[in-house]
N, CA, C and O atoms as a Tinker XYZ file with bonds, in Angstrom:
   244  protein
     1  N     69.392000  158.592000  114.603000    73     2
     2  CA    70.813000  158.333000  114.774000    64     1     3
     3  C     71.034000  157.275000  115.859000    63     2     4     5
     4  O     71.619000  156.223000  115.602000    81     3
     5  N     70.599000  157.545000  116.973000    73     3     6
     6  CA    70.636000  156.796000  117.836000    64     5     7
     7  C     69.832000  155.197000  117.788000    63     6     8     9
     8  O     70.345000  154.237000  118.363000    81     7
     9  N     68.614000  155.088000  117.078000    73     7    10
    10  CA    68.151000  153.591000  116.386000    64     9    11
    11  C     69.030000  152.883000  115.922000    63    10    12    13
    12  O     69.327000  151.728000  116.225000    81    11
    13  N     69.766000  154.019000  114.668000    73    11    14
    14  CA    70.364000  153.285000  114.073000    64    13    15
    15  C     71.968000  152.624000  114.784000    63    14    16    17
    16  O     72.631000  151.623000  114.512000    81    15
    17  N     72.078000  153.314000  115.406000    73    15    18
    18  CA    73.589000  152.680000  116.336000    64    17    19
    19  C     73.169000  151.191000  116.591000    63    18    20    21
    20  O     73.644000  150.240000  115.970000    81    19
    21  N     72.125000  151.092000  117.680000    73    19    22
    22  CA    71.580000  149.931000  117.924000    64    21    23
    23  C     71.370000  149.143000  117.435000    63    22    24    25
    24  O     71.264000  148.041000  117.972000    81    23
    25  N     71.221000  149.349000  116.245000    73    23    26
    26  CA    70.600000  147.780000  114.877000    64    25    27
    27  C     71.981000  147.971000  114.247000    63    26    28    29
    28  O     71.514000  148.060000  113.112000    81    27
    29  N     72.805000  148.056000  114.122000    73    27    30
    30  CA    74.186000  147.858000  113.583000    64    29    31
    31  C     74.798000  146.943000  114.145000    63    30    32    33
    32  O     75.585000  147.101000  115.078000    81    31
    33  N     74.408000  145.587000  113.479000    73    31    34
    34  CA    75.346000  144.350000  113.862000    64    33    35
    35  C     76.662000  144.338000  114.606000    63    34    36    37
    36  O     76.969000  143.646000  115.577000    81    35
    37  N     77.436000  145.311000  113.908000    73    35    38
    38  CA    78.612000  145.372000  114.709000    64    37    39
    39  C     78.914000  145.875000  115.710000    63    38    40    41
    40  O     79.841000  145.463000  116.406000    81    39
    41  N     78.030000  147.098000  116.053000    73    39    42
    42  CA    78.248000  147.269000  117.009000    64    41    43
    43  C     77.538000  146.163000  118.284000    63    42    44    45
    44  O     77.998000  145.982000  119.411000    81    43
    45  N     76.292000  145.530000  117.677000    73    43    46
    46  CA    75.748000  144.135000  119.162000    64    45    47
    47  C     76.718000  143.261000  118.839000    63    46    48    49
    48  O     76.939000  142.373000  119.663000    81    47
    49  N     77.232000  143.282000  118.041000    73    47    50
    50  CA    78.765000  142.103000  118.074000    64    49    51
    51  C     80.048000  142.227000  119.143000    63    50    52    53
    52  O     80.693000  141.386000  119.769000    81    51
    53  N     80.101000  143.692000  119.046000    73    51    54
    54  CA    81.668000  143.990000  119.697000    64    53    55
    55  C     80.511000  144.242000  121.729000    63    54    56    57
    56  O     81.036000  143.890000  122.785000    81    55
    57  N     79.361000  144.741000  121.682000    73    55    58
    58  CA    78.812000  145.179000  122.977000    64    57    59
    59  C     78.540000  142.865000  123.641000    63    58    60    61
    60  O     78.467000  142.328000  124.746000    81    59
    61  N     78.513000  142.558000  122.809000    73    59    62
    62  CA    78.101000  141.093000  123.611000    64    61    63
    63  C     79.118000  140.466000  123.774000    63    62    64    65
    64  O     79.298000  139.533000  124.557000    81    63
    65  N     80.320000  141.241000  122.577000    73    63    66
    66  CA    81.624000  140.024000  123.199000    64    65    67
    67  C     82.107000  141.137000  124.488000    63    66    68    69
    68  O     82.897000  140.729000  125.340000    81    67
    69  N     81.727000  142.140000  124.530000    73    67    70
    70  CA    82.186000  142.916000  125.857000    64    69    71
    71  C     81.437000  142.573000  126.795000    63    70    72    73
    72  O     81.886000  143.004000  127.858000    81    71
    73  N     80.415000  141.947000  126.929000    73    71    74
    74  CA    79.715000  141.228000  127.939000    64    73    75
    75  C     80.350000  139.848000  128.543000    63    74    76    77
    76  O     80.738000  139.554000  129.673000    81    75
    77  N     80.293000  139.138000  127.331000    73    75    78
    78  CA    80.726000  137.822000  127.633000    64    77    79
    79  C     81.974000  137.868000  128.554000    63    78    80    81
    80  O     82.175000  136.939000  129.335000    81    79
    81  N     82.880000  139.007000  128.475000    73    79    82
    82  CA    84.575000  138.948000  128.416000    64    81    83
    83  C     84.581000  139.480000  130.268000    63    82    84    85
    84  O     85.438000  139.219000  131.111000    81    83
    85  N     83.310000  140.272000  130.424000    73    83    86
    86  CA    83.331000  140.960000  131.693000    64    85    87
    87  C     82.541000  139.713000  132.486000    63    86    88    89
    88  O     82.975000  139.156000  133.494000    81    87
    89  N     81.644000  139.489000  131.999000    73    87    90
    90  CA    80.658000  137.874000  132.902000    64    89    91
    91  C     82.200000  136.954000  133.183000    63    90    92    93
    92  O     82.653000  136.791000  134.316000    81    91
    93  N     82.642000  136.596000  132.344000    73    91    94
    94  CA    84.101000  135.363000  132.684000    64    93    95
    95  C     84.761000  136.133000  133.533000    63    94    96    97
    96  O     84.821000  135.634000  134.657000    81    95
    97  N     85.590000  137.781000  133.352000    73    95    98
    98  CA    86.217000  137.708000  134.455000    64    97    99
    99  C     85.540000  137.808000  135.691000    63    98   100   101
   100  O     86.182000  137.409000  136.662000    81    99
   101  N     84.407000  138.241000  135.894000    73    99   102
   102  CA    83.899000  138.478000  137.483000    64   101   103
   103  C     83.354000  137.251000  137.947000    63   102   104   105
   104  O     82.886000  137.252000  139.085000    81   103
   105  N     83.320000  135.911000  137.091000    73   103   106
   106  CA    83.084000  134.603000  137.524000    64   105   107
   107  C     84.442000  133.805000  137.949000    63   106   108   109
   108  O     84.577000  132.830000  138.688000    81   107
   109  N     85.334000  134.515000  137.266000    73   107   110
   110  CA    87.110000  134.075000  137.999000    64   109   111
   111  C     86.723000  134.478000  139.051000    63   110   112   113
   112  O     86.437000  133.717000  139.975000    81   111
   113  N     86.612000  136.199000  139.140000    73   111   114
   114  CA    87.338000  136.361000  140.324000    64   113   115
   115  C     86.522000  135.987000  141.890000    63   114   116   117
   116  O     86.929000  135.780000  143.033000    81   115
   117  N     85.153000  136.035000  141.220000    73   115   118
   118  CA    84.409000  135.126000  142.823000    64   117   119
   119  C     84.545000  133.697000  142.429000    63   118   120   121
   120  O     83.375000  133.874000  142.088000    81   119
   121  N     84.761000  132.681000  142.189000    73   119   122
   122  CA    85.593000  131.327000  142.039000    64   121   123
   123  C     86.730000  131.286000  142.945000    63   122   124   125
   124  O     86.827000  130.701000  144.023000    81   123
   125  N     87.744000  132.154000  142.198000    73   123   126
   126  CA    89.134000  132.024000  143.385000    64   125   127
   127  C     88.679000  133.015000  144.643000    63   126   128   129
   128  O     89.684000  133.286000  145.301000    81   127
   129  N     87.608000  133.578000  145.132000    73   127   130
   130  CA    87.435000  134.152000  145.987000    64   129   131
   131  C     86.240000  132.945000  146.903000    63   130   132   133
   132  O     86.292000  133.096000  148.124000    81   131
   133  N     85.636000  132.275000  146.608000    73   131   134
   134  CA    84.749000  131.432000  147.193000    64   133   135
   135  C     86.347000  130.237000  147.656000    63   134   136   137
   136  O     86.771000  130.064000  148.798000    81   135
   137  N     86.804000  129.729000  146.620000    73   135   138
   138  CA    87.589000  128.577000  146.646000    64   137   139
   139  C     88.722000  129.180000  148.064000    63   138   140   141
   140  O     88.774000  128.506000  149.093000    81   139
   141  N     89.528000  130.438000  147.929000    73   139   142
   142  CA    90.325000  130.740000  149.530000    64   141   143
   143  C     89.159000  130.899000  150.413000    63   142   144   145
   144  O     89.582000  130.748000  151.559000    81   143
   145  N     87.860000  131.137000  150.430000    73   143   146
   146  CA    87.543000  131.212000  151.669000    64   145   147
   147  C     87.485000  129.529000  152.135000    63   146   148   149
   148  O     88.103000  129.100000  153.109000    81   147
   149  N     86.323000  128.391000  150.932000    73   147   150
   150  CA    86.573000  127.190000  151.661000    64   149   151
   151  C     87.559000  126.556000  152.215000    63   150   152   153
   152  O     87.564000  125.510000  152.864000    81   151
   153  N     88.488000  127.342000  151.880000    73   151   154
   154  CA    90.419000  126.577000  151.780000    64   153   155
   155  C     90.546000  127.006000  153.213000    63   154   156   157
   156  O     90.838000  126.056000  153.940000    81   155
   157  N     90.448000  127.855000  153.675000    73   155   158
   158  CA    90.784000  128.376000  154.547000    64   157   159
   159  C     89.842000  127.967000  155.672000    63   158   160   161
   160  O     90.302000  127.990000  156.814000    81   159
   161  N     88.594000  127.599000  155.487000    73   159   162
   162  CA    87.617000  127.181000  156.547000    64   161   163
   163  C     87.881000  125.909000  157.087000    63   162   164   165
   164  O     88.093000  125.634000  158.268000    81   163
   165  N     87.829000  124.708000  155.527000    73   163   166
   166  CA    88.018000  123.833000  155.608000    64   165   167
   167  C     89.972000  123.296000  156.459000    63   166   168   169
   168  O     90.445000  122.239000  156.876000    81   167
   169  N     90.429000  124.549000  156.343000    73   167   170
   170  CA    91.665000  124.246000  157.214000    64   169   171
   171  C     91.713000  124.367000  158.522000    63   170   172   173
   172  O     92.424000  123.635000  159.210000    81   171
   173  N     90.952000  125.317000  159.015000    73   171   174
   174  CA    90.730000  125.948000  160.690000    64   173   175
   175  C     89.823000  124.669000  160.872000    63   174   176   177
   176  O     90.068000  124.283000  162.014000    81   175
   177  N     88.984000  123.907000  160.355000    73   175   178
   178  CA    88.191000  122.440000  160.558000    64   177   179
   179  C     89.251000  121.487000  160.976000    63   178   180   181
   180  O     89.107000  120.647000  161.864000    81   179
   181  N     90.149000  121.645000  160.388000    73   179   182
   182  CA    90.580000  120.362000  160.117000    64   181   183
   183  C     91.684000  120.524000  161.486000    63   182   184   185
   184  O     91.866000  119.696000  162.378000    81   183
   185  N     92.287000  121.769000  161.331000    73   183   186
   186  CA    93.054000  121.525000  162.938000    64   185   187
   187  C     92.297000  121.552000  164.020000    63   186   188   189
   188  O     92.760000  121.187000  165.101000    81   187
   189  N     90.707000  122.095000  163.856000    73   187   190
   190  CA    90.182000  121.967000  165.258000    64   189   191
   191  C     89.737000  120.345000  165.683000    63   190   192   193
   192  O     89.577000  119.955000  166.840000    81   191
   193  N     89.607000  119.640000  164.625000    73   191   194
   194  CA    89.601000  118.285000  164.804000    64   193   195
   195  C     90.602000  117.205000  165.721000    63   194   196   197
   196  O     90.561000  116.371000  166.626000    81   195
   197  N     91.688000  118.013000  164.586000    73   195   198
   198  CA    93.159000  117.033000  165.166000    64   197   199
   199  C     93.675000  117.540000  166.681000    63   198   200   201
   200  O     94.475000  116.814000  167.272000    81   199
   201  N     93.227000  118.765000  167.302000    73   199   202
   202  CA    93.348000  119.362000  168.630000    64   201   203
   203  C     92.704000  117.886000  169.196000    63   202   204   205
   204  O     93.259000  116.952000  169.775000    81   203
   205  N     91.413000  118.073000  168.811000    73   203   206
   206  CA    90.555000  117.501000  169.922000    64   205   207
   207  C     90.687000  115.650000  169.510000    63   206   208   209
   208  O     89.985000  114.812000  170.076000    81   207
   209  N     91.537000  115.373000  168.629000    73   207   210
   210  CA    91.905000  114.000000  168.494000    64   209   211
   211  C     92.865000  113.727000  169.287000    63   210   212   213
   212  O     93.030000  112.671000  169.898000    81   211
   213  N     93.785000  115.043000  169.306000    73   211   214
   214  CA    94.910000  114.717000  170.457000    64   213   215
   215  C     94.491000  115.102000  171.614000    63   214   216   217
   216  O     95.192000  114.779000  172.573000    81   215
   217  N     93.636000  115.644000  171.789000    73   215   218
   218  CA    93.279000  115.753000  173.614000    64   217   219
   219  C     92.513000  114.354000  174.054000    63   218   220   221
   220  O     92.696000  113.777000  175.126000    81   219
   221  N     91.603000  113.923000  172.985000    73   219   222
   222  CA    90.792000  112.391000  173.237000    64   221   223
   223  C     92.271000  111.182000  173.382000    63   222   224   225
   224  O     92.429000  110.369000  174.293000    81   223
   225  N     93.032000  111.368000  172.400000    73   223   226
   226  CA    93.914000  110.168000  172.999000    64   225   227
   227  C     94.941000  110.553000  173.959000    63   226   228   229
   228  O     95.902000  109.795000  174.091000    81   227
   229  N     94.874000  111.660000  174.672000    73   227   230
   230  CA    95.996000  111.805000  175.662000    64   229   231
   231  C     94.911000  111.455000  176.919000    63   230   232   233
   232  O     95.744000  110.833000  177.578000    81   231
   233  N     94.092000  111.404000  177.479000    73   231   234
   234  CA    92.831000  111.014000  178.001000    64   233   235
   235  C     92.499000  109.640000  178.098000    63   234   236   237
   236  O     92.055000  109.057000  179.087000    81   235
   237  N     92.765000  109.162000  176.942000    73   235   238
   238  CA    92.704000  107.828000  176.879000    64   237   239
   239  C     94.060000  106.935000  177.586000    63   238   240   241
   240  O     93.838000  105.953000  178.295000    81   239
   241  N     95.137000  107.300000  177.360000    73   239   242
   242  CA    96.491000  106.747000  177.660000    64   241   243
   243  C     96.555000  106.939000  178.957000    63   242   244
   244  O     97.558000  106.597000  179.583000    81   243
C-alpha cells in the first residue's frame, strides 16, 4: 500500500509542486529579509560618513 502511494505520479506531481511553492516562499522571505538588513546597514554607513564629512569641513573652515 504504502509503495504504491509513492509510484503514483500524481501524487510526486502534487508533493514537488508543494516543494517548489514552499522553496519560492522561504526564498522571498530571506530576500526581503537580507535586502532590510543591507538597507538599513548601508544607511547607518552612509550617515556615519556624512557626520564625519561635516566634522572634516568644519575643521577645515
Amino acid at each position: 500500500m504504502n509503495s504504491d502511494l509513492l509510484t503514483n505520479p500524481y501524487v510526486i506531481i502534487i508533493g514537488l509542486m508543494f516543494l517548489v511553492i514552499l522553496v519560492y516562499v522561504w526564498s522571498r522571505k530571506n530576500v526581503s529579509t537580507n535586502r532590510k538588513r543591507q538597507q538599513r546597514s548601508f544607511r547607518d554607513a552612509y550617515y556615519e560618513k556624512k557626520k564625519e564629512r561635516e566634522q572634516h569641513n568644519k575643521t577645515d573652515q
